[in-house]
PDB file of C-alpha atoms and ligand atoms in Angstrom:
ATOM      1  CA  MET R 261     -17.490 -14.154  -1.678  1.00 70.00           C
ATOM      2  CA  GLU R 262     -16.334 -10.810  -3.055  1.00 82.00           C
ATOM      3  CA  LYS R 263     -14.835 -10.987  -6.667  1.00 93.00           C
ATOM      4  CA  LYS R 264     -10.977 -10.717  -7.239  1.00 96.00           C
ATOM      5  CA  ILE R 265      -9.717  -7.061  -7.996  1.00 97.00           C
ATOM      6  CA  LEU R 266      -6.015  -7.850  -7.695  1.00 98.00           C
ATOM      7  CA  GLU R 267      -4.404 -11.067  -8.671  1.00 98.00           C
ATOM      8  CA  LEU R 268      -0.750 -12.525  -9.112  1.00 98.00           C
ATOM      9  CA  LYS R 269      -0.209 -15.558 -10.732  1.00 98.00           C
ATOM     10  CA  LYS R 270       3.230 -17.308 -10.313  1.00 98.00           C
ATOM     11  CA  ILE R 271       4.816 -14.004  -9.748  1.00 97.00           C
ATOM     12  CA  THR R 272       8.841 -14.387  -9.889  1.00 98.00           C
ATOM     13  CA  LYS R 273      11.312 -11.743  -9.753  1.00 98.00           C
ATOM     14  CA  GLN R 274      15.136 -12.399  -9.989  1.00 97.00           C
ATOM     15  CA  PHE R 275      17.973  -9.950  -9.902  1.00 96.00           C
ATOM     16  CA  GLY R 276      20.827 -11.919 -11.251  1.00 92.00           C
ATOM     17  CA  GLY R 277      21.260 -14.757  -8.912  1.00 90.00           C
ATOM     18  CA  ILE R 278      19.097 -13.425  -6.196  1.00 94.00           C
ATOM     19  CA  LYS R 279      15.426 -14.648  -6.143  1.00 95.00           C
ATOM     20  CA  ALA R 280      13.208 -11.644  -4.578  1.00 97.00           C
ATOM     21  CA  ALA R 281      10.117 -13.476  -5.497  1.00 98.00           C
ATOM     22  CA  THR R 282       9.280 -16.995  -6.681  1.00 98.00           C
ATOM     23  CA  ASP R 283       6.072 -18.224  -7.706  1.00 98.00           C
ATOM     24  CA  VAL R 284       3.874 -15.855  -5.480  1.00 98.00           C
ATOM     25  CA  ASP R 285       0.102 -16.444  -6.123  1.00 98.00           C
ATOM     26  CA  LEU R 286      -1.999 -13.824  -4.488  1.00 97.00           C
ATOM     27  CA  VAL R 287      -5.384 -12.964  -4.486  1.00 97.00           C
ATOM     28  CA  VAL R 288      -6.895  -9.617  -3.141  1.00 97.00           C
ATOM     29  CA  ARG R 289     -10.778  -9.465  -3.221  1.00 96.00           C
ATOM     30  CA  GLU R 290     -13.019  -6.413  -3.617  1.00 96.00           C
ATOM     31  CA  GLY R 291     -13.319  -4.171  -0.330  1.00 96.00           C
ATOM     32  CA  GLU R 292     -10.755  -6.049   1.871  1.00 96.00           C
ATOM     33  CA  ILE R 293      -7.759  -4.960   3.866  1.00 97.00           C
ATOM     34  CA  HIS R 294      -5.071  -7.449   3.084  1.00 97.00           C
ATOM     35  CA  GLY R 295      -1.878  -7.515   5.044  1.00 96.00           C
ATOM     36  CA  LEU R 296       1.523  -8.699   3.635  1.00 96.00           C
ATOM     37  CA  ILE R 297       3.982  -9.446   6.179  1.00 94.00           C
ATOM     38  CA  GLY R 298       7.194 -11.398   6.319  1.00 92.00           C
ATOM     39  CA  PRO R 299      10.859 -11.002   7.896  1.00 90.00           C
ATOM     40  CA  ASN R 300      13.390  -8.301   6.319  1.00 89.00           C
ATOM     41  CA  GLY R 301      14.324  -9.347   2.869  1.00 91.00           C
ATOM     42  CA  ALA R 302      11.316 -11.677   2.345  1.00 94.00           C
ATOM     43  CA  GLY R 303      10.149  -9.865  -0.867  1.00 96.00           C
ATOM     44  CA  LYS R 304       7.523  -7.643   0.135  1.00 96.00           C
ATOM     45  CA  THR R 305       8.541  -4.328  -1.351  1.00 96.00           C
ATOM     46  CA  THR R 306       9.527  -6.467  -4.340  1.00 97.00           C
ATOM     47  CA  ILE R 307       5.824  -7.520  -4.792  1.00 98.00           C
ATOM     48  CA  PHE R 308       4.492  -3.989  -4.491  1.00 97.00           C
ATOM     49  CA  LYS R 309       6.841  -2.822  -7.146  1.00 97.00           C
ATOM     50  CA  LEU R 310       5.625  -5.742  -9.576  1.00 97.00           C
ATOM     51  CA  ILE R 311       2.085  -4.762  -8.896  1.00 98.00           C
ATOM     52  CA  THR R 312       2.617  -1.251  -9.566  1.00 96.00           C
ATOM     53  CA  GLY R 313       4.605  -1.936 -12.688  1.00 96.00           C
ATOM     54  CA  LEU R 314       8.157  -0.475 -11.331  1.00 95.00           C
ATOM     55  CA  TYR R 315       9.439  -3.883 -11.914  1.00 96.00           C
ATOM     56  CA  ALA R 316       8.644  -6.287 -14.733  1.00 96.00           C
ATOM     57  CA  PRO R 317       8.371  -9.873 -13.592  1.00 97.00           C
ATOM     58  CA  THR R 318      11.015 -12.627 -14.439  1.00 97.00           C
ATOM     59  CA  TYR R 319       7.768 -14.719 -15.250  1.00 96.00           C
ATOM     60  CA  GLY R 320       4.280 -14.831 -13.746  1.00 98.00           C
ATOM     61  CA  ARG R 321       1.110 -12.637 -14.287  1.00 98.00           C
ATOM     62  CA  VAL R 322      -0.603  -9.441 -12.656  1.00 98.00           C
ATOM     63  CA  TYR R 323      -4.334  -9.181 -12.893  1.00 98.00           C
ATOM     64  CA  LEU R 324      -6.397  -5.885 -11.925  1.00 97.00           C
ATOM     65  CA  GLY R 325     -10.059  -6.323 -12.260  1.00 96.00           C
ATOM     66  CA  GLY R 326      -9.614  -9.503 -14.258  1.00 95.00           C
ATOM     67  CA  LYS R 327      -7.451  -7.922 -16.853  1.00 97.00           C
ATOM     68  CA  ASP R 328      -4.001  -8.902 -17.372  1.00 98.00           C
ATOM     69  CA  ILE R 329      -2.163  -5.782 -16.751  1.00 98.00           C
ATOM     70  CA  THR R 330       1.378  -7.648 -16.472  1.00 97.00           C
ATOM     71  CA  ARG R 331       3.009  -5.515 -19.438  1.00 96.00           C
ATOM     72  CA  PHE R 332       1.275  -2.284 -18.804  1.00 97.00           C
ATOM     73  CA  PRO R 333       3.310   0.559 -17.864  1.00 96.00           C
ATOM     74  CA  ALA R 334       2.981   2.129 -14.111  1.00 95.00           C
ATOM     75  CA  HIS R 335       0.858   5.217 -15.386  1.00 93.00           C
ATOM     76  CA  LYS R 336      -1.751   2.971 -17.228  1.00 96.00           C
ATOM     77  CA  ARG R 337      -2.211   0.781 -14.149  1.00 96.00           C
ATOM     78  CA  ALA R 338      -2.701   4.077 -12.161  1.00 94.00           C
ATOM     79  CA  GLN R 339      -5.551   5.171 -14.602  1.00 93.00           C
ATOM     80  CA  MET R 340      -7.177   1.602 -14.197  1.00 95.00           C
ATOM     81  CA  GLY R 341      -7.249   2.284 -10.140  1.00 96.00           C
ATOM     82  CA  LEU R 342      -4.084   1.237  -8.617  1.00 97.00           C
ATOM     83  CA  SER R 343      -2.386   3.600  -6.323  1.00 96.00           C
ATOM     84  CA  ILE R 344       0.610   3.329  -3.879  1.00 95.00           C
ATOM     85  CA  LYS R 345       2.103   5.156  -1.055  1.00 91.00           C
ATOM     86  CA  MET R 346       5.697   4.203  -0.609  1.00 85.00           C
ATOM     87  CA  GLN R 347       7.287   3.963   2.687  1.00 78.00           C
ATOM     88  CA  ILE R 348       9.803   6.998   2.188  1.00 75.00           C
ATOM     89  CA  PRO R 349       7.492  10.148   1.886  1.00 71.00           C
ATOM     90  CA  GLY R 350       7.202  11.450  -1.523  1.00 85.00           C
ATOM     91  CA  VAL R 351       6.198  15.097  -0.167  1.00 92.00           C
ATOM     92  CA  TYR R 352       7.701  18.306  -1.173  1.00 94.00           C
ATOM     93  CA  GLU R 353       8.844  19.783   1.868  1.00 95.00           C
ATOM     94  CA  ASP R 354       9.131  23.595   0.961  1.00 96.00           C
ATOM     95  CA  LEU R 355       5.659  23.707  -0.447  1.00 97.00           C
ATOM     96  CA  THR R 356       2.714  23.938   1.584  1.00 97.00           C
ATOM     97  CA  LEU R 357       0.230  21.196   2.249  1.00 97.00           C
ATOM     98  CA  ARG R 358      -2.248  22.371  -0.156  1.00 97.00           C
ATOM     99  CA  GLU R 359       0.272  22.803  -2.792  1.00 97.00           C
ATOM    100  CA  ASN R 360       1.723  19.256  -2.381  1.00 97.00           C
ATOM    101  CA  ILE R 361      -2.114  18.089  -2.874  1.00 97.00           C
ATOM    102  CA  ARG R 362      -2.605  20.234  -5.762  1.00 97.00           C
ATOM    103  CA  ILE R 363       0.377  18.757  -7.615  1.00 95.00           C
ATOM    104  CA  ALA R 364      -1.148  15.187  -7.367  1.00 94.00           C
ATOM    105  CA  ALA R 365      -4.808  16.528  -8.134  1.00 96.00           C
ATOM    106  CA  GLN R 366      -4.243  18.358 -10.993  1.00 95.00           C
ATOM    107  CA  LEU R 367      -3.153  15.457 -12.699  1.00 92.00           C
ATOM    108  CA  TYR R 368      -6.775  13.926 -12.369  1.00 92.00           C
ATOM    109  CA  THR R 369      -8.962  17.072 -11.715  1.00 93.00           C
ATOM    110  CA  GLY R 370      -9.709  20.028 -13.901  1.00 94.00           C
ATOM    111  CA  LYS R 371      -9.044  23.504 -13.031  1.00 95.00           C
ATOM    112  CA  LYS R 372     -12.337  24.484 -11.960  1.00 96.00           C
ATOM    113  CA  GLU R 373     -12.858  21.789  -9.578  1.00 96.00           C
ATOM    114  CA  LEU R 374      -9.382  21.625  -8.235  1.00 97.00           C
ATOM    115  CA  GLU R 375      -9.762  23.604  -5.049  1.00 97.00           C
ATOM    116  CA  ALA R 376     -12.692  21.564  -4.135  1.00 97.00           C
ATOM    117  CA  GLU R 377     -10.843  18.448  -5.046  1.00 97.00           C
ATOM    118  CA  ILE R 378      -7.937  19.614  -2.543  1.00 98.00           C
ATOM    119  CA  ASP R 379     -10.585  20.265   0.211  1.00 97.00           C
ATOM    120  CA  ARG R 380     -12.236  16.998  -0.181  1.00 97.00           C
ATOM    121  CA  LEU R 381      -8.671  14.836  -0.168  1.00 97.00           C
ATOM    122  CA  ILE R 382      -7.518  16.951   2.841  1.00 97.00           C
ATOM    123  CA  LYS R 383     -11.028  16.175   4.802  1.00 96.00           C
ATOM    124  CA  LEU R 384     -10.649  12.350   3.438  1.00 94.00           C
ATOM    125  CA  VAL R 385      -7.356  11.959   5.472  1.00 95.00           C
ATOM    126  CA  LYS R 386      -8.609  13.989   8.246  1.00 93.00           C
ATOM    127  CA  ILE R 387      -6.034  16.872   8.422  1.00 94.00           C
ATOM    128  CA  ASP R 388      -8.368  19.744   7.665  1.00 91.00           C
ATOM    129  CA  ASP R 389      -7.618  21.039  10.967  1.00 92.00           C
ATOM    130  CA  LEU R 390      -4.077  21.791  10.211  1.00 93.00           C
ATOM    131  CA  GLY R 391      -4.504  24.828   8.107  1.00 92.00           C
ATOM    132  CA  ASN R 392      -1.768  25.190   5.012  1.00 95.00           C
ATOM    133  CA  PRO R 393       1.654  25.028   6.576  1.00 94.00           C
ATOM    134  CA  LYS R 394       4.913  24.357   4.933  1.00 96.00           C
ATOM    135  CA  VAL R 395       5.066  20.922   4.923  1.00 96.00           C
ATOM    136  CA  ARG R 396       8.713  20.573   6.648  1.00 96.00           C
ATOM    137  CA  ASN R 397       6.774  21.781   9.467  1.00 97.00           C
ATOM    138  CA  LEU R 398       4.212  18.678   9.712  1.00 96.00           C
ATOM    139  CA  SER R 399       5.217  15.975  12.020  1.00 94.00           C
ATOM    140  CA  HIS R 400       6.427  12.996  10.424  1.00 93.00           C
ATOM    141  CA  GLY R 401       2.920  11.058  10.918  1.00 94.00           C
ATOM    142  CA  GLN R 402       0.958  14.236   9.043  1.00 96.00           C
ATOM    143  CA  GLN R 403       3.512  14.215   6.157  1.00 95.00           C
ATOM    144  CA  GLN R 404       2.577  10.348   5.898  1.00 95.00           C
ATOM    145  CA  TRP R 405      -1.185  11.195   5.758  1.00 96.00           C
ATOM    146  CA  LEU R 406      -0.640  13.975   3.564  1.00 96.00           C
ATOM    147  CA  GLU R 407       0.944  11.386   1.218  1.00 96.00           C
ATOM    148  CA  ILE R 408      -1.948   9.024   1.474  1.00 97.00           C
ATOM    149  CA  ALA R 409      -4.153  12.011   0.462  1.00 97.00           C
ATOM    150  CA  MET R 410      -1.994  12.554  -2.483  1.00 96.00           C
ATOM    151  CA  SER R 411      -2.110   8.854  -3.469  1.00 96.00           C
ATOM    152  CA  LEU R 412      -6.024   9.373  -3.440  1.00 97.00           C
ATOM    153  CA  ALA R 413      -5.964  11.838  -6.146  1.00 95.00           C
ATOM    154  CA  SER R 414      -6.217   9.484  -8.808  1.00 94.00           C
ATOM    155  CA  HIS R 415      -9.344   8.060  -7.252  1.00 95.00           C
ATOM    156  CA  PRO R 416      -8.100   4.577  -6.836  1.00 97.00           C
ATOM    157  CA  LYS R 417     -10.137   1.225  -6.507  1.00 97.00           C
ATOM    158  CA  VAL R 418      -6.993  -0.465  -4.681  1.00 98.00           C
ATOM    159  CA  LEU R 419      -4.469   1.218  -2.524  1.00 98.00           C
ATOM    160  CA  LEU R 420      -1.162  -0.054  -1.580  1.00 98.00           C
ATOM    161  CA  LEU R 421       0.424   1.120   1.755  1.00 97.00           C
ATOM    162  CA  ASP R 422       4.182   0.420   2.149  1.00 95.00           C
ATOM    163  CA  GLU R 423       4.619   0.446   6.123  1.00 94.00           C
ATOM    164  CA  PRO R 424       2.031   3.011   6.637  1.00 93.00           C
ATOM    165  CA  ALA R 425       2.929   3.254  10.411  1.00 92.00           C
ATOM    166  CA  ALA R 426       6.773   3.019  10.316  1.00 91.00           C
ATOM    167  CA  GLY R 427       8.394   5.431  12.613  1.00 91.00           C
ATOM    168  CA  MET R 428       5.233   6.479  14.363  1.00 92.00           C
ATOM    169  CA  GLY R 429       4.448   6.686  17.903  1.00 91.00           C
ATOM    170  CA  PRO R 430       1.126   5.073  19.569  1.00 92.00           C
ATOM    171  CA  GLU R 431      -1.123   7.971  18.957  1.00 94.00           C
ATOM    172  CA  GLU R 432      -0.202   8.489  15.184  1.00 95.00           C
ATOM    173  CA  THR R 433      -0.123   4.652  14.542  1.00 94.00           C
ATOM    174  CA  THR R 434      -3.887   4.650  16.030  1.00 94.00           C
ATOM    175  CA  PHE R 435      -4.831   7.435  13.928  1.00 95.00           C
ATOM    176  CA  THR R 436      -3.350   5.706  10.941  1.00 96.00           C
ATOM    177  CA  ALA R 437      -5.134   2.322  11.609  1.00 95.00           C
ATOM    178  CA  GLU R 438      -8.623   4.428  11.888  1.00 96.00           C
ATOM    179  CA  LEU R 439      -8.037   6.172   8.792  1.00 96.00           C
ATOM    180  CA  VAL R 440      -7.249   3.178   6.809  1.00 97.00           C
ATOM    181  CA  LYS R 441     -10.367   1.754   8.174  1.00 97.00           C
ATOM    182  CA  ASP R 442     -12.414   4.740   7.174  1.00 97.00           C
ATOM    183  CA  LEU R 443     -11.014   4.654   3.772  1.00 97.00           C
ATOM    184  CA  ASN R 444     -11.638   0.919   3.315  1.00 97.00           C
ATOM    185  CA  LYS R 445     -15.405   1.426   4.750  1.00 97.00           C
ATOM    186  CA  GLN R 446     -15.630   3.874   1.954  1.00 95.00           C
ATOM    187  CA  GLY R 447     -15.148   1.279  -0.719  1.00 95.00           C
ATOM    188  CA  LEU R 448     -11.292   1.134  -1.198  1.00 97.00           C
ATOM    189  CA  THR R 449      -9.469  -2.297  -1.265  1.00 98.00           C
ATOM    190  CA  ILE R 450      -6.340  -2.033   0.606  1.00 98.00           C
ATOM    191  CA  VAL R 451      -3.057  -4.061   0.665  1.00 98.00           C
ATOM    192  CA  PHE R 452      -0.356  -3.026   3.202  1.00 97.00           C
ATOM    193  CA  ILE R 453       3.101  -4.202   4.391  1.00 96.00           C
ATOM    194  CA  GLU R 454       3.788  -4.081   7.911  1.00 91.00           C
ATOM    195  CA  HIS R 455       6.262  -5.312  10.274  1.00 82.00           C
ATOM    196  CA  ASP R 456       4.340  -4.471  13.505  1.00 80.00           C
ATOM    197  CA  MET R 457       2.077  -7.390  14.212  1.00 81.00           C
ATOM    198  CA  ASP R 458      -0.066  -5.461  16.577  1.00 83.00           C
ATOM    199  CA  PHE R 459      -0.797  -2.696  13.670  1.00 88.00           C
ATOM    200  CA  VAL R 460      -1.415  -5.862  11.336  1.00 91.00           C
ATOM    201  CA  SER R 461      -3.949  -7.333  14.182  1.00 89.00           C
ATOM    202  CA  LEU R 462      -5.689  -4.009  14.023  1.00 89.00           C
ATOM    203  CA  LEU R 463      -6.416  -3.895  10.306  1.00 91.00           C
ATOM    204  CA  ALA R 464      -5.901  -6.637   8.324  1.00 88.00           C
ATOM    205  CA  GLN R 465      -8.815  -9.348   7.439  1.00 89.00           C
ATOM    206  CA  ASN R 466      -6.513 -11.586   5.583  1.00 94.00           C
ATOM    207  CA  VAL R 467      -2.796 -12.174   5.580  1.00 95.00           C
ATOM    208  CA  THR R 468      -0.269 -13.306   3.276  1.00 96.00           C
ATOM    209  CA  VAL R 469       3.124 -14.089   4.931  1.00 95.00           C
ATOM    210  CA  LEU R 470       6.401 -14.077   2.626  1.00 96.00           C
ATOM    211  CA  HIS R 471       9.615 -15.798   3.550  1.00 95.00           C
ATOM    212  CA  TYR R 472      12.551 -15.905   1.152  1.00 95.00           C
ATOM    213  CA  GLY R 473      10.256 -14.670  -1.565  1.00 96.00           C
ATOM    214  CA  LYS R 474       7.944 -17.274  -1.286  1.00 97.00           C
ATOM    215  CA  ILE R 475       4.430 -17.665   0.040  1.00 97.00           C
ATOM    216  CA  PHE R 476       5.093 -19.108   3.611  1.00 96.00           C
ATOM    217  CA  ALA R 477       1.455 -19.000   5.033  1.00 95.00           C
ATOM    218  CA  GLU R 478      -2.118 -17.376   4.109  1.00 95.00           C
ATOM    219  CA  GLY R 479      -5.309 -16.877   6.259  1.00 94.00           C
ATOM    220  CA  ASP R 480      -7.259 -14.898   8.457  1.00 92.00           C
ATOM    221  CA  MET R 481      -5.520 -12.769  11.184  1.00 89.00           C
ATOM    222  CA  ASP R 482      -6.235 -15.441  13.840  1.00 89.00           C
ATOM    223  CA  GLU R 483      -4.965 -18.342  11.952  1.00 92.00           C
ATOM    224  CA  ILE R 484      -1.775 -16.492  11.413  1.00 91.00           C
ATOM    225  CA  LYS R 485      -1.386 -15.144  14.759  1.00 88.00           C
ATOM    226  CA  ASN R 486      -1.688 -18.903  16.010  1.00 89.00           C
ATOM    227  CA  ASN R 487       0.556 -20.356  13.191  1.00 91.00           C
ATOM    228  CA  LYS R 488       3.522 -21.798  15.126  1.00 92.00           C
ATOM    229  CA  GLU R 489       5.721 -21.795  12.080  1.00 92.00           C
ATOM    230  CA  VAL R 490       4.946 -18.001  11.524  1.00 90.00           C
ATOM    231  CA  GLN R 491       6.014 -17.370  14.919  1.00 87.00           C
ATOM    232  CA  LYS R 492       9.157 -19.120  14.237  1.00 87.00           C
ATOM    233  CA  ILE R 493      10.129 -17.105  11.343  1.00 85.00           C
ATOM    234  CA  TYR R 494       9.457 -13.880  13.269  1.00 76.00           C
ATOM    235  CA  LEU R 495      11.727 -15.300  15.788  1.00 63.00           C
ATOM    236  CA  GLY R 496      14.467 -15.975  13.175  1.00 58.00           C
ATOM    237  CA  ALA R 497      13.860 -19.866  13.943  1.00 46.00           C
ATOM    238  CA  VAL R 498      13.232 -21.044  10.464  1.00 46.00           C
TER     239      VAL R 498
HETATM  240  P1  ATP V 240      12.030  -5.395   4.294  1.00 88.68           P
HETATM  241  O1  ATP V 240      11.113  -5.805   5.303  1.00 88.68           O
HETATM  242  O2  ATP V 240      13.486  -5.399   4.614  1.00 88.68           O
HETATM  243  O3  ATP V 240      11.908  -3.993   3.465  1.00 88.68           O
HETATM  244  P2  ATP V 240      11.219  -6.782   2.035  1.00 88.68           P
HETATM  245  O4  ATP V 240      10.522  -7.980   2.371  1.00 88.68           O
HETATM  246  O5  ATP V 240      10.571  -5.776   1.216  1.00 88.68           O
HETATM  247  O6  ATP V 240      12.488  -6.386   3.022  1.00 88.68           O
HETATM  248  P3  ATP V 240      12.519  -6.739  -0.773  1.00 88.68           P
HETATM  249  O7  ATP V 240      12.998  -5.391  -0.592  1.00 88.68           O
HETATM  250  O8  ATP V 240      11.544  -7.055  -1.469  1.00 88.68           O
HETATM  251  O9  ATP V 240      12.101  -7.463   0.750  1.00 88.68           O
HETATM  252  O10 ATP V 240      13.934  -7.425  -1.020  1.00 88.68           O
HETATM  253  C1  ATP V 240      13.911  -9.039  -1.144  1.00 88.68           C
HETATM  254  C2  ATP V 240      15.123  -9.578  -1.682  1.00 88.68           C
HETATM  255  O11 ATP V 240      15.494  -9.252  -2.865  1.00 88.68           O
HETATM  256  C3  ATP V 240      16.429  -8.787  -0.888  1.00 88.68           C
HETATM  257  O12 ATP V 240      17.293 -10.111  -0.831  1.00 88.68           O
HETATM  258  C4  ATP V 240      16.781  -8.180  -1.306  1.00 88.68           C
HETATM  259  O13 ATP V 240      18.282  -7.850  -1.112  1.00 88.68           O
HETATM  260  C5  ATP V 240      16.776  -8.408  -2.827  1.00 88.68           C
HETATM  261  N1  ATP V 240      16.423  -7.219  -4.036  1.00 88.68           N
HETATM  262  C6  ATP V 240      15.421  -6.350  -3.783  1.00 88.68           C
HETATM  263  N2  ATP V 240      15.523  -5.309  -4.741  1.00 88.68           N
HETATM  264  C7  ATP V 240      16.686  -5.651  -5.265  1.00 88.68           C
HETATM  265  C8  ATP V 240      17.222  -5.196  -6.624  1.00 88.68           C
HETATM  266  N3  ATP V 240      16.833  -3.942  -7.293  1.00 88.68           N
HETATM  267  N4  ATP V 240      18.435  -5.609  -6.960  1.00 88.68           N
HETATM  268  C9  ATP V 240      19.071  -6.659  -6.627  1.00 88.68           C
HETATM  269  N5  ATP V 240      18.337  -7.341  -5.530  1.00 88.68           N
HETATM  270  C10 ATP V 240      17.273  -6.821  -5.025  1.00 88.68           C
END
């Protein structure tokens, strides 16, 4: 079995009286694609924010590559190989595609190699046929892929994707699934949040189901799909 690259131990986050995450234990192994699912308000985004360091936990610990990073600031975690693509695109619409990637890449790449690095990132997410338009002229899907390119500028080992196919039509969704699979084949470990079960089925090897901030079920995709209790929470019956 591959070694653990990311681990949460009893992670808990409370906002006043609201328990957004309670005693969440999660293991992500090197090289896997791991889906984090659950109904609205289940605590998925909170878990991502706890992993990246945007939130400090009320208690519990976060480990990256076996190292306890619970108290590390977000930028240190990024340096250690953690990257995230948030759900709402963080692109600069009035700048061009290359200018957007340059903003991300210049943090990690020297001036001499910068243009070659921009080329590499554009190719990596397969948007090298678009030219260099202003980002406001790109489709929703193209903006999402651009942002994935930007999140890869730090050469992460683990990439977190918050609803990577949200708002996409069938073609863009298929492209996104293929892209995620390709990045994974190249060695990237991926954890993603998703509502669309068909998309989850396309990608995830292992799935964790959250419900009311707690782990509700865990297993491979087939186990989760056939889990009657999971089916019920998606129908709002639990
Ligand atoms: P969705 O699928 O709708 O995006 P989610 O599974 O990502 O939901 P979270 O956004 O993590 O769920 O929210 C979990 C719970 O914590 C919700 O009840 C939410 O209202 C609450 N919550 C999240 N962030 C905060 C905050 N900053 N302050 C107070 N409550 C919060």
